[in-house]
Coordinates of N, CA and C in Angstrom, one line a residue:
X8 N 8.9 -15.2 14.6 CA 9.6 -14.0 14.1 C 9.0 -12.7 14.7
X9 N 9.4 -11.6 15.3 CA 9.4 -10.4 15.8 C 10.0 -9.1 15.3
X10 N 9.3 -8.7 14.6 CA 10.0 -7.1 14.4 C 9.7 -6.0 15.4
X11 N 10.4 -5.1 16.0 CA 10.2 -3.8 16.4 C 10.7 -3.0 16.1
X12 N 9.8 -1.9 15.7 CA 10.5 -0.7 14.9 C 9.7 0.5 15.1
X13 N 10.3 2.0 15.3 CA 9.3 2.7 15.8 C 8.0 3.2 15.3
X14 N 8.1 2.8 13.4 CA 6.8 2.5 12.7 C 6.6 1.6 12.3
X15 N 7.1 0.2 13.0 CA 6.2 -0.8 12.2 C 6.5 -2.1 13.2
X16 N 5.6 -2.7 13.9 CA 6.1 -3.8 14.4 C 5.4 -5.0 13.9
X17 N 6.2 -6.1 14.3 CA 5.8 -8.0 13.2 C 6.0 -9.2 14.3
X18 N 4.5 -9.3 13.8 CA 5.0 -10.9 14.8 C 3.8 -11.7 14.2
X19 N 4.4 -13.2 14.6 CA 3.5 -14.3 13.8 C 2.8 -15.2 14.9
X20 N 1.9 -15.5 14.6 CA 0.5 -16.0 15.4 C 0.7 -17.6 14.6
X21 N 1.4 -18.9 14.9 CA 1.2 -20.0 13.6 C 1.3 -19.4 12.1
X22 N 0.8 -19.7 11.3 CA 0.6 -19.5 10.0 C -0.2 -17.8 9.4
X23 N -0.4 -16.9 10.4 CA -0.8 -16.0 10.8 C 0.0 -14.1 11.2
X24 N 0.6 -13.6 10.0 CA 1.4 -12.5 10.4 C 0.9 -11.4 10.6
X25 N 1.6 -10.5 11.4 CA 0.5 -9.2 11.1 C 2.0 -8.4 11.8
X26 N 1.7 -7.1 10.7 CA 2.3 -6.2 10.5 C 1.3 -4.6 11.2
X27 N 2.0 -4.1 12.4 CA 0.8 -3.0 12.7 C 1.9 -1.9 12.0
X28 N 1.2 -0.9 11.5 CA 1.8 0.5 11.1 C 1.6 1.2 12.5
X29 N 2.5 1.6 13.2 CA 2.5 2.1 14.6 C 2.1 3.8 14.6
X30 N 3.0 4.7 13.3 CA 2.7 6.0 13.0 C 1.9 6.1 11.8
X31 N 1.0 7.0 11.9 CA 0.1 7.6 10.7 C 1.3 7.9 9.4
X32 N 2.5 8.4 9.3 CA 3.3 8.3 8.4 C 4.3 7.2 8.6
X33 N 5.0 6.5 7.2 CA 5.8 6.1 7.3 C 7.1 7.0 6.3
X34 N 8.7 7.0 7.1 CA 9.4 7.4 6.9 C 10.2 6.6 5.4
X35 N 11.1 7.0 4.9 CA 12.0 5.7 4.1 C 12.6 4.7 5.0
X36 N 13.0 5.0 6.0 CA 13.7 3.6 7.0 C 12.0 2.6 7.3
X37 N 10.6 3.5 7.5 CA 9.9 2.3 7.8 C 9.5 1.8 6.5
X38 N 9.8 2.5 5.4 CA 9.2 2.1 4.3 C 10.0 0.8 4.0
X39 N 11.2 0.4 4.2 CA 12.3 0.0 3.9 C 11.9 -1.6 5.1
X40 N 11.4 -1.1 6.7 CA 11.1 -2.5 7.1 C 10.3 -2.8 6.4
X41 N 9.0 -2.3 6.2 CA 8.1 -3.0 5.8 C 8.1 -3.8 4.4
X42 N 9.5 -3.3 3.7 CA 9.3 -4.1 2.8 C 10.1 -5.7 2.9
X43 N 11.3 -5.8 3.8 CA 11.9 -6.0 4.3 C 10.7 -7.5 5.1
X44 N 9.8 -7.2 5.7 CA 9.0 -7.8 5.8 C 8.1 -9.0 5.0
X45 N 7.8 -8.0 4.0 CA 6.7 -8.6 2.8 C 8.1 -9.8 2.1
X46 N 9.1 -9.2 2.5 CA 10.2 -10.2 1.5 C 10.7 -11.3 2.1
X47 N 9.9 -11.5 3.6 CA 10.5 -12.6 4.1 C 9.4 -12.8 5.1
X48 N 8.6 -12.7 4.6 CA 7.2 -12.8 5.9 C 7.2 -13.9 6.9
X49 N 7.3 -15.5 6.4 CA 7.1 -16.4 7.6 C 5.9 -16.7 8.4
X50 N 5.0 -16.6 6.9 CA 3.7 -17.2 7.7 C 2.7 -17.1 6.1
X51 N 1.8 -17.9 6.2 CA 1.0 -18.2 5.4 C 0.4 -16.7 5.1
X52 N -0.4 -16.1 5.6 CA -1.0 -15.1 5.6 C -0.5 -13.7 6.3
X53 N -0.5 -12.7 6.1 CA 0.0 -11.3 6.7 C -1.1 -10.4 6.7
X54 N -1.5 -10.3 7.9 CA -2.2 -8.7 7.9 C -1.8 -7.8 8.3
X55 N -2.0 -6.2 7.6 CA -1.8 -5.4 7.5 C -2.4 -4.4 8.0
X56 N -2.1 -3.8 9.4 CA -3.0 -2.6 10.0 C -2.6 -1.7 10.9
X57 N -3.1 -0.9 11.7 CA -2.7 0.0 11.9 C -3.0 0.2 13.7
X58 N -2.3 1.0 14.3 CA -2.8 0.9 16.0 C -3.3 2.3 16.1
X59 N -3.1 3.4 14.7 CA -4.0 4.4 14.9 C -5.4 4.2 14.5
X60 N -6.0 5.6 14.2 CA -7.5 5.7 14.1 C -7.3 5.7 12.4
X61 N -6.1 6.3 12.0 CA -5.7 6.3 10.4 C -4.8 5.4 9.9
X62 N -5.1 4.5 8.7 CA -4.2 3.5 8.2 C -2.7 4.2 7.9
X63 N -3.1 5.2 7.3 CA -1.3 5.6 6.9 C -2.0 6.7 6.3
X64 N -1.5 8.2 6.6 CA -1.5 9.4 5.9 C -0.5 9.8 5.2
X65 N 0.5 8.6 4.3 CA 1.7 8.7 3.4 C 2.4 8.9 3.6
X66 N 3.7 9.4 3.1 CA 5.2 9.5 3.5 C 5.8 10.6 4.3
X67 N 6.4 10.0 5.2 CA 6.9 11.1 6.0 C 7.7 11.9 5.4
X68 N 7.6 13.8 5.8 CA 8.3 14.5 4.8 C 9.9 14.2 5.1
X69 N 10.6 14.2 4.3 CA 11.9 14.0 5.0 C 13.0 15.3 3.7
X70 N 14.4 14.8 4.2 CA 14.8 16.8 3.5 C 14.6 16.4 1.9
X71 N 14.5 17.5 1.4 CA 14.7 17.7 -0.2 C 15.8 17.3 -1.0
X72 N 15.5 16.1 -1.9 CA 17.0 15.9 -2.5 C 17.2 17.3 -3.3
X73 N 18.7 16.9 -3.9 CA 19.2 18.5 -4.3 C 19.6 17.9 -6.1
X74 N 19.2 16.5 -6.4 CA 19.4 16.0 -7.8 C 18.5 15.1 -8.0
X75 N 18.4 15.1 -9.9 CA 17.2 13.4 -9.6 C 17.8 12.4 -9.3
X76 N 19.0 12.3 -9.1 CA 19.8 10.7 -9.0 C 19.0 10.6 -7.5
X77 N 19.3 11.9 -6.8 CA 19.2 11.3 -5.5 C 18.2 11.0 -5.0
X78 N 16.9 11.7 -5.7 CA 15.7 11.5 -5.5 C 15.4 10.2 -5.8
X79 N 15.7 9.3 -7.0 CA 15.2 8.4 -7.4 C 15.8 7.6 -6.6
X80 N 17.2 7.6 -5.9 CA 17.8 6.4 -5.4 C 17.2 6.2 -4.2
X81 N 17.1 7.6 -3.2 CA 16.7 7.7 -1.8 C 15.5 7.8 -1.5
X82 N 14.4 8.0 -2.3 CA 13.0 8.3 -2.4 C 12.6 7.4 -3.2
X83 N 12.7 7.4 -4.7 CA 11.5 6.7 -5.0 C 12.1 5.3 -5.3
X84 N 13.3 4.8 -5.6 CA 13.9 3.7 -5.3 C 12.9 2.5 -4.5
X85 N 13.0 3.1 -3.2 CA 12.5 2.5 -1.7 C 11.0 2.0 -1.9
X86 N 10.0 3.6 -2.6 CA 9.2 3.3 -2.3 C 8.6 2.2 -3.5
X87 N 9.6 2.3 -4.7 CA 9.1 1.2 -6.0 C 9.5 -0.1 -5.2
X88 N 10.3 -0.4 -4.8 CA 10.9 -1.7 -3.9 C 9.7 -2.5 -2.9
X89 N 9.1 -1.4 -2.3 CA 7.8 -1.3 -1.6 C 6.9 -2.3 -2.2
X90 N 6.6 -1.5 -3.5 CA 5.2 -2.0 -4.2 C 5.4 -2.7 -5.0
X91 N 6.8 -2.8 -5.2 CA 6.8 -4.4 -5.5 C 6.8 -5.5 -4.7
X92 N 7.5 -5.3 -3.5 CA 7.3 -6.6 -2.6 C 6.0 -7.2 -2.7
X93 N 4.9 -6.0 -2.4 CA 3.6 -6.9 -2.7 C 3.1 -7.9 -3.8
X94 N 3.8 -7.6 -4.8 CA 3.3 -8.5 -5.6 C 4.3 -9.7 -5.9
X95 N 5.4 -9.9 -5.3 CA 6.5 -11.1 -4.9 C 6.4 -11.5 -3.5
X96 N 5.6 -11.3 -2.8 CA 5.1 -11.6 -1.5 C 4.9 -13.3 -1.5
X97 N 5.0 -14.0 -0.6 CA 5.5 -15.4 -0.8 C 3.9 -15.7 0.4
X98 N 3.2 -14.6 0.3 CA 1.8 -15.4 1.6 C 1.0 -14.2 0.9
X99 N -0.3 -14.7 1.1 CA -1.4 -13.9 0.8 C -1.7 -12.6 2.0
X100 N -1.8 -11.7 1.2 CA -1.8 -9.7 2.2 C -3.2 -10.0 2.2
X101 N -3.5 -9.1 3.4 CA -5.0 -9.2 4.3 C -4.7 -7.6 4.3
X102 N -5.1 -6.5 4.0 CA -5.5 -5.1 4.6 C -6.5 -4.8 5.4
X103 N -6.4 -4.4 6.9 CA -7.3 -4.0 7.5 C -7.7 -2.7 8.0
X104 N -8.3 -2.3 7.0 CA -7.9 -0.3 6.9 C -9.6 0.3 7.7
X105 N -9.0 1.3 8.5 CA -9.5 2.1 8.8 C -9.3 3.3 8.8
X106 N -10.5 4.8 8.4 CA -9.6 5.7 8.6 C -9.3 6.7 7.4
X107 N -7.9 7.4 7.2 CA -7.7 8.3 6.4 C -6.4 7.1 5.7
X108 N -6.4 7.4 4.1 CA -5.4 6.6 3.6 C -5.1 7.7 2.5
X109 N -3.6 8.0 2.6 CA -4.0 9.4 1.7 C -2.4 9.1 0.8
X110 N -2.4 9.2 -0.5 CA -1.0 9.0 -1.0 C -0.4 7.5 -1.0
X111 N 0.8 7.7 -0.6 CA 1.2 6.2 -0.1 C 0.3 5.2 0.3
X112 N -0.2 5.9 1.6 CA -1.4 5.1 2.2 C -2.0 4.1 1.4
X113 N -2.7 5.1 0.0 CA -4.2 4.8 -0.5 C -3.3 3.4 -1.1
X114 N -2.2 3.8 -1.6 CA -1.4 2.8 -2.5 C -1.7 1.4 -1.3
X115 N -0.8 1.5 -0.8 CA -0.5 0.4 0.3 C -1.3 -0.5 0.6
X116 N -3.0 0.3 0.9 CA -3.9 -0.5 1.5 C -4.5 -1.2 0.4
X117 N -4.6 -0.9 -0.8 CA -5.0 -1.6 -2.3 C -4.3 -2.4 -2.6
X118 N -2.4 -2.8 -2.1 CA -1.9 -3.6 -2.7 C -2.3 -5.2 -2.1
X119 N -2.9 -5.0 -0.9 CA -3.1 -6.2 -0.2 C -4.2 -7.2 -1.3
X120 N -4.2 -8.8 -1.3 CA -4.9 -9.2 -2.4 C -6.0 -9.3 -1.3
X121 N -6.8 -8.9 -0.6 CA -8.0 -8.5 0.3 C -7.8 -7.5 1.0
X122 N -8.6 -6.9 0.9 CA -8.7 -5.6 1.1 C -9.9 -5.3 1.9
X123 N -9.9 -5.0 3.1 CA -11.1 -5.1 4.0 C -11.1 -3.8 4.7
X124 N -12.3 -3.2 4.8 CA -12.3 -1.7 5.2 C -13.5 -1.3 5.6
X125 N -13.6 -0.4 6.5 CA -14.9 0.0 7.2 C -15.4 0.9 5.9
X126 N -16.7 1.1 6.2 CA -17.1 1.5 4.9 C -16.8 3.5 4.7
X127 N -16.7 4.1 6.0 CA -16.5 5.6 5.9 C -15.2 5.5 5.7
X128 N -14.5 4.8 5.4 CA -12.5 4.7 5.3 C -12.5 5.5 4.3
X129 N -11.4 6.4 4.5 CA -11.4 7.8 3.3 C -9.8 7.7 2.8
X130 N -9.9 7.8 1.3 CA -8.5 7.1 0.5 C -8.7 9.0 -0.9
X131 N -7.5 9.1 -0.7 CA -7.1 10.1 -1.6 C -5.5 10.7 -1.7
X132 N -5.4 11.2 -3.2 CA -4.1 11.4 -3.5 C -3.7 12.5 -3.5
X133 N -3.5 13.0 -2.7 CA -3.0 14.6 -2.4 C -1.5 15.4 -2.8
X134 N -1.1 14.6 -3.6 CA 0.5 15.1 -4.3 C 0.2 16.2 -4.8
X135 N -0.5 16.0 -5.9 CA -0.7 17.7 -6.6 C -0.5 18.9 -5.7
X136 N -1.2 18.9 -5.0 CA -1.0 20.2 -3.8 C 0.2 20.4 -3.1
X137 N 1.1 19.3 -3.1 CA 2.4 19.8 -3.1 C 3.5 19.6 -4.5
X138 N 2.6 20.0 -5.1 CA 3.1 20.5 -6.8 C 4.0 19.4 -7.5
X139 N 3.3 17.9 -7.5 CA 4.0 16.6 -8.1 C 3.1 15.8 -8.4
X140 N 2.6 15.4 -9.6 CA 2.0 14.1 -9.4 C 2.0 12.9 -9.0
X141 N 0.9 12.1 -8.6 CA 1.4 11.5 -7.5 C 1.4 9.9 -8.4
X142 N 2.7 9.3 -9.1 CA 2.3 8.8 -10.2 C 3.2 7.6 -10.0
X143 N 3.7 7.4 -8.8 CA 3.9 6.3 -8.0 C 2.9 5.1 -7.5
X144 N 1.8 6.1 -6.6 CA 0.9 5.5 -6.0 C -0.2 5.4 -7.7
X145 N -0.2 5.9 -8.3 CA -0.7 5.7 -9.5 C -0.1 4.6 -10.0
X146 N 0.4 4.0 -10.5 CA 1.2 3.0 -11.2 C 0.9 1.8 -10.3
X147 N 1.2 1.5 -9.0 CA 0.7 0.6 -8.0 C -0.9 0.4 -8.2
X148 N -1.5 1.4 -8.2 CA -2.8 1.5 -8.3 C -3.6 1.2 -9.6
X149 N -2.9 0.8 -10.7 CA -3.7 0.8 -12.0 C -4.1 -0.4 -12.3
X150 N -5.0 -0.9 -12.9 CA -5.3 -2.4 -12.8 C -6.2 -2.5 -11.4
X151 N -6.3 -1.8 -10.4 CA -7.1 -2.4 -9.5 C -8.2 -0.9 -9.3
X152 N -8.2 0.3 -10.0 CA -9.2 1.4 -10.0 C -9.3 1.6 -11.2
X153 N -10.6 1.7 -12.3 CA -10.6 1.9 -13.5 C -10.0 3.1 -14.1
X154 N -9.0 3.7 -14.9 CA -8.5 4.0 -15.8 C -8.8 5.6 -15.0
X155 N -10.1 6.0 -15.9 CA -10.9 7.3 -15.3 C -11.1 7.9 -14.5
X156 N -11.3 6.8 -13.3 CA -11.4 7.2 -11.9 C -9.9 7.6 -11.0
X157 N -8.7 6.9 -11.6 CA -8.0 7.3 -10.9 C -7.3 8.6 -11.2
X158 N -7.6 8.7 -12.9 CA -7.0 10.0 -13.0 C -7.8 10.8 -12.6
X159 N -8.8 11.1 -12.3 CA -9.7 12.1 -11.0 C -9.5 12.1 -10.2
X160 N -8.9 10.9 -9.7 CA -8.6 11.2 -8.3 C -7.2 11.9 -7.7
X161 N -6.4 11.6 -8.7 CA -5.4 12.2 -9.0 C -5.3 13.7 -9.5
X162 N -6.1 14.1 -10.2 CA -5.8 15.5 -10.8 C -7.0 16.2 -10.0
X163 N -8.3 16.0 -9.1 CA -8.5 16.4 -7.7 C -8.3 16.3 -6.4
X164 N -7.2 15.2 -6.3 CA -7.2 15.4 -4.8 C -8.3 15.1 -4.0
X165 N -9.4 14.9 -4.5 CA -10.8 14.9 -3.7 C -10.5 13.3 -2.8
X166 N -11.2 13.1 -2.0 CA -11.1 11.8 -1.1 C -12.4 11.2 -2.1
X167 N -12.1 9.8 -2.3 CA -12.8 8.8 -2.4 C -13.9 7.7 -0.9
X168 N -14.4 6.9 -0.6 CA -14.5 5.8 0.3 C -14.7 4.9 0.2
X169 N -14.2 4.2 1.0 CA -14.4 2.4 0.8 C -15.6 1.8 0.1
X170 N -17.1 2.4 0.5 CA -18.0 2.1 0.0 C -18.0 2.3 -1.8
X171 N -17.2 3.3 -2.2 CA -17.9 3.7 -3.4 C -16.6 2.9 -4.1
X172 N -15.3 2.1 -3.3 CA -14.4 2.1 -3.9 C -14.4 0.1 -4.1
X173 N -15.7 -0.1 -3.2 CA -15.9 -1.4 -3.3 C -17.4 -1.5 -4.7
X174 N -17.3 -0.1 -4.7 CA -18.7 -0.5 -5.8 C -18.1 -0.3 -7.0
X175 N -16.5 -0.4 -7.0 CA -16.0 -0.3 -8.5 C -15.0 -1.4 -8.6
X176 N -15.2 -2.8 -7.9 CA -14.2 -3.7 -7.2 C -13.2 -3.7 -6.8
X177 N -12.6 -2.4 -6.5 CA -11.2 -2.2 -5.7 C -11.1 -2.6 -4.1
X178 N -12.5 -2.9 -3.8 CA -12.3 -3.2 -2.0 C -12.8 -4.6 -2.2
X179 N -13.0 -5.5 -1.2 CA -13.1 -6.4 -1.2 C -14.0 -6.8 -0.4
X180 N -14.3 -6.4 0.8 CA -14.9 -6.4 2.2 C -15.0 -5.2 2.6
X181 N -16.0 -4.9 3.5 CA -16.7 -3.8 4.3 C -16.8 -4.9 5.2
X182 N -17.2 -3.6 6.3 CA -17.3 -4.3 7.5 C -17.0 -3.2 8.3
X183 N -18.3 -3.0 9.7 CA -18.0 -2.0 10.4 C -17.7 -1.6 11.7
X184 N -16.5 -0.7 11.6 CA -15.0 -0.5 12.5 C -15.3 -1.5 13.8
X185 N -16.5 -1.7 14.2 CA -16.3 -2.2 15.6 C -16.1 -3.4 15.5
X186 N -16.7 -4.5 14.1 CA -16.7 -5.6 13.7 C -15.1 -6.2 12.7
X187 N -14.8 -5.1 12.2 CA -13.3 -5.1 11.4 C -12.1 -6.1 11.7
X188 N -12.3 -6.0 13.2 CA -10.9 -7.1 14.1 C -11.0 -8.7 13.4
X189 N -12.7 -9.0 14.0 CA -13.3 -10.2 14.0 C -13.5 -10.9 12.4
X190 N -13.7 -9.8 11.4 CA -14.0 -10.0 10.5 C -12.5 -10.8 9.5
X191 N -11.6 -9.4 9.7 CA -10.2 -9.9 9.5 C -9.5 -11.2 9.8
X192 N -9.7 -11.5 10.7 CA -9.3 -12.4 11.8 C -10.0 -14.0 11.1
X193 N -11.0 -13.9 10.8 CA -11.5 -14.8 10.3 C -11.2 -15.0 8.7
X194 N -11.2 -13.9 8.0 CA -10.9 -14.1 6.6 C -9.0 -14.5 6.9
X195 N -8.2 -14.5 7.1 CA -7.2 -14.6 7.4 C -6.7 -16.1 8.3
X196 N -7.7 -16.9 8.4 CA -7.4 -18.1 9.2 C -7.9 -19.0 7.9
X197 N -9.0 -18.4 7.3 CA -9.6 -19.0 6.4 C -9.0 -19.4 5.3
X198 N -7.5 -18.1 4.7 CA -6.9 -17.9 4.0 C -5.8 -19.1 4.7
X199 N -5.3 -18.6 5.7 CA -4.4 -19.9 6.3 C -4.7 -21.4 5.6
X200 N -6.0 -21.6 6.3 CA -6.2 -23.3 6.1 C -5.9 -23.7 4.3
X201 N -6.0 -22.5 3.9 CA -6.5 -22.6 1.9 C -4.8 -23.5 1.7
X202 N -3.9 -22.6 2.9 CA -2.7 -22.5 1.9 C -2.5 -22.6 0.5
X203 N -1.8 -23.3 -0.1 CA -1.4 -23.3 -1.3 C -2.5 -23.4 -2.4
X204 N -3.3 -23.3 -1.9 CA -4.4 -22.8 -2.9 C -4.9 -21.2 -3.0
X205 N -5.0 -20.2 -1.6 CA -4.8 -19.2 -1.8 C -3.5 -18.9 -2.1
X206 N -2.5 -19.1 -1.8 CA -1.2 -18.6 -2.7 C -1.2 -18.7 -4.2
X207 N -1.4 -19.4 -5.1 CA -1.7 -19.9 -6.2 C -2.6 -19.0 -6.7
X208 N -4.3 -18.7 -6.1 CA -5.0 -17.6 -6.4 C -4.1 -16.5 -6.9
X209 N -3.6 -16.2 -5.7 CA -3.5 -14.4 -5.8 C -2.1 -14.5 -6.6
X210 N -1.1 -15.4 -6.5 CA 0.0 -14.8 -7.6 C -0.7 -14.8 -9.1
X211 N -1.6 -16.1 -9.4 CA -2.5 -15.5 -10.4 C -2.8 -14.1 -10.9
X212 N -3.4 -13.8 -9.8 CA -4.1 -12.2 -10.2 C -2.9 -11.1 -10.1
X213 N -2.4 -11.2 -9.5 CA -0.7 -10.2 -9.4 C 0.3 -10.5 -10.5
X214 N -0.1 -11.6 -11.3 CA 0.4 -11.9 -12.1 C 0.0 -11.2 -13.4
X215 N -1.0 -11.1 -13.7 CA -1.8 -9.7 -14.6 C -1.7 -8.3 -14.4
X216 N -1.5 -8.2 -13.4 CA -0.9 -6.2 -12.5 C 0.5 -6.5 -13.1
X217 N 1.3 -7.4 -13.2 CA 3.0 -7.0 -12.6 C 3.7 -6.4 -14.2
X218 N 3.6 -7.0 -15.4 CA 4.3 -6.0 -16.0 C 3.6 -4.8 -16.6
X219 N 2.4 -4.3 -16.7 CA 1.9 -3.1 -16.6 C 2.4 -2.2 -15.7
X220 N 2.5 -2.8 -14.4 CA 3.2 -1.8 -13.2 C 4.8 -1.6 -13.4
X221 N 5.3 -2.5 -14.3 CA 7.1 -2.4 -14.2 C 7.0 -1.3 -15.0
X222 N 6.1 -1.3 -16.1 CA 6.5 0.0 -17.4 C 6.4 1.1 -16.8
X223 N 4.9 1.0 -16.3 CA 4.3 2.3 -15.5 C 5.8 3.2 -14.2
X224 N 6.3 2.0 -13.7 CA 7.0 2.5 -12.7 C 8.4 3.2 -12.9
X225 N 8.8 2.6 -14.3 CA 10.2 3.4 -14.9 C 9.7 4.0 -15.4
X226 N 8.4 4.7 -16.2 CA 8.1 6.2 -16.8 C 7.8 7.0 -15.0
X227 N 7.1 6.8 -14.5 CA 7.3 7.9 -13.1 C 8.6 7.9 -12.6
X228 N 9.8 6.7 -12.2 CA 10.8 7.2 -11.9 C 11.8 8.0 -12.4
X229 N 11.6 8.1 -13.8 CA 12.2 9.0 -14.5 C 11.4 10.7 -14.4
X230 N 10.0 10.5 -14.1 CA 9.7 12.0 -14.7 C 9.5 12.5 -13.1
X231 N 9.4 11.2 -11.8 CA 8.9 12.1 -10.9 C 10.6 12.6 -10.4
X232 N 11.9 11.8 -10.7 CA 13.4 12.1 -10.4 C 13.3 13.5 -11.1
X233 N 13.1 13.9 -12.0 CA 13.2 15.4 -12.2 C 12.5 16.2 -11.2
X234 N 11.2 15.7 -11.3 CA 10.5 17.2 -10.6 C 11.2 17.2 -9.2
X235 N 11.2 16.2 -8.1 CA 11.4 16.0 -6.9 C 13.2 16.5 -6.7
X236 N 13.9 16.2 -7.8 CA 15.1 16.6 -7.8 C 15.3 18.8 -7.4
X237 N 14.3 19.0 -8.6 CA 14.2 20.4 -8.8 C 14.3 21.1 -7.8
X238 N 14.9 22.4 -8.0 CA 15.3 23.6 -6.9 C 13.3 23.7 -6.4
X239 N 12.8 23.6 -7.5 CA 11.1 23.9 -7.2 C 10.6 22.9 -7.0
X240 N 11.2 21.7 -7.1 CA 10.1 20.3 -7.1 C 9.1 20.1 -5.7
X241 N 8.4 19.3 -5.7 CA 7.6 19.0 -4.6 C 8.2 18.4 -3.4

């Protein structure tokens, strides 16, 4: 199986997928392959990475809806569809993040059930600054950052990193940029031979995220369809 797309291209290695994010943003059409992806992957394992220096610096801006219907249908619709594929994903996600992961991004790279990242990899929620909270990537993100930490991160904006984000068990692996390929690569064959024992794992643990995140996700699509709808929204 082969995808090409001008943000996201897929191909399978045996029991072995990998998804590269081609642009530092993804638009709603790449948001849309890649979920498209996760919902029919075709291979034991999927990794997840990037051909820039940055995993994903979040959603590409695209025009302003002019209602909340439209916002929620055209916007946040896609990207709840997104974050949920991860967790109905039919092969165990491998993240191989380097880089800036900001918004979306930060979401994205945390949904993988391994998460492997150079240790300066820099993850932060920068919505507020464009006057919305960012309560999408929040909701995806709860259950895997403690309670406290993410509303900081959230109501500063400040960047986090991989090191301090594996000292709160949200990362999984370090590993440094030059060694990241090899390191991947191996946890990802490893994960192959497990088959149905790593599948079995991780729907386990996705299985404890998933209706916390369903509540979580219809209270933001209702409150973020207002703001984003608004003559003033973000």
């Amino acid at each position: 199986m082969m995808i090409e797309d001008n943000e996201i291209s897929y191909g399978t290695d045996g029991s072995v997928g990998t998804v590269i994010l081609q642009t530092d943003t993804l638009s709603i059409s790449g948001i849309t392959a890649l979920t498209d992806v996760l919902r029919s992957p075709g291979c034991e394992v999927l990794v997840l990475t990037s051909s820039g220096p940055d995993f994903c610096r979040g959603r590409s801006p695209g025009s302003r809806p002019t209602s909340a219907e439209q916002a929620r249908r055209e916007v946040l619709d896609p990207i709840i569809g997104l974050y949920r594929a991860f967790g109905d994903a039919s092969c165990t996600v491998v993240s191989a993040v380097t880089g800036q992961c900001l918004g979306l991004g930060f979401a994205l790279a945390l949904s993988a059930d391994v998460v492997v990242c150079e240790p300066g990899a820099s993850f932060s929620l920068p919505e507020r600054r464009a006057g919305f909270p960012p309560l999408l990537a929040m909701s995806q993100l709860s259950g895997i950052i403690p309670a406290a930490a993410l509303t900081h991160l959230a109501l500063s904006a400040e960047p986090i990193t991989a090191r301090d984000l594996a000292a709160m068990g949200a990362v999984a692996v370090l590993a440094p940029a030059e060694d990241l390929p090899a390191v991947v690569e191996q946890r990802a064959a490893h994960l192959a031979e497990q088959g149905s024992v790593s599948r079995q794992t991780v729907e386990f643990t996705r299985r404890q995220l998933t209706a916390q995140r369903r509540e979580n996700f219809d209270v933001a699509r209702q409150v973020l369809g207002e703001v984003l709808g608004s003559p003033t929204g973000g």
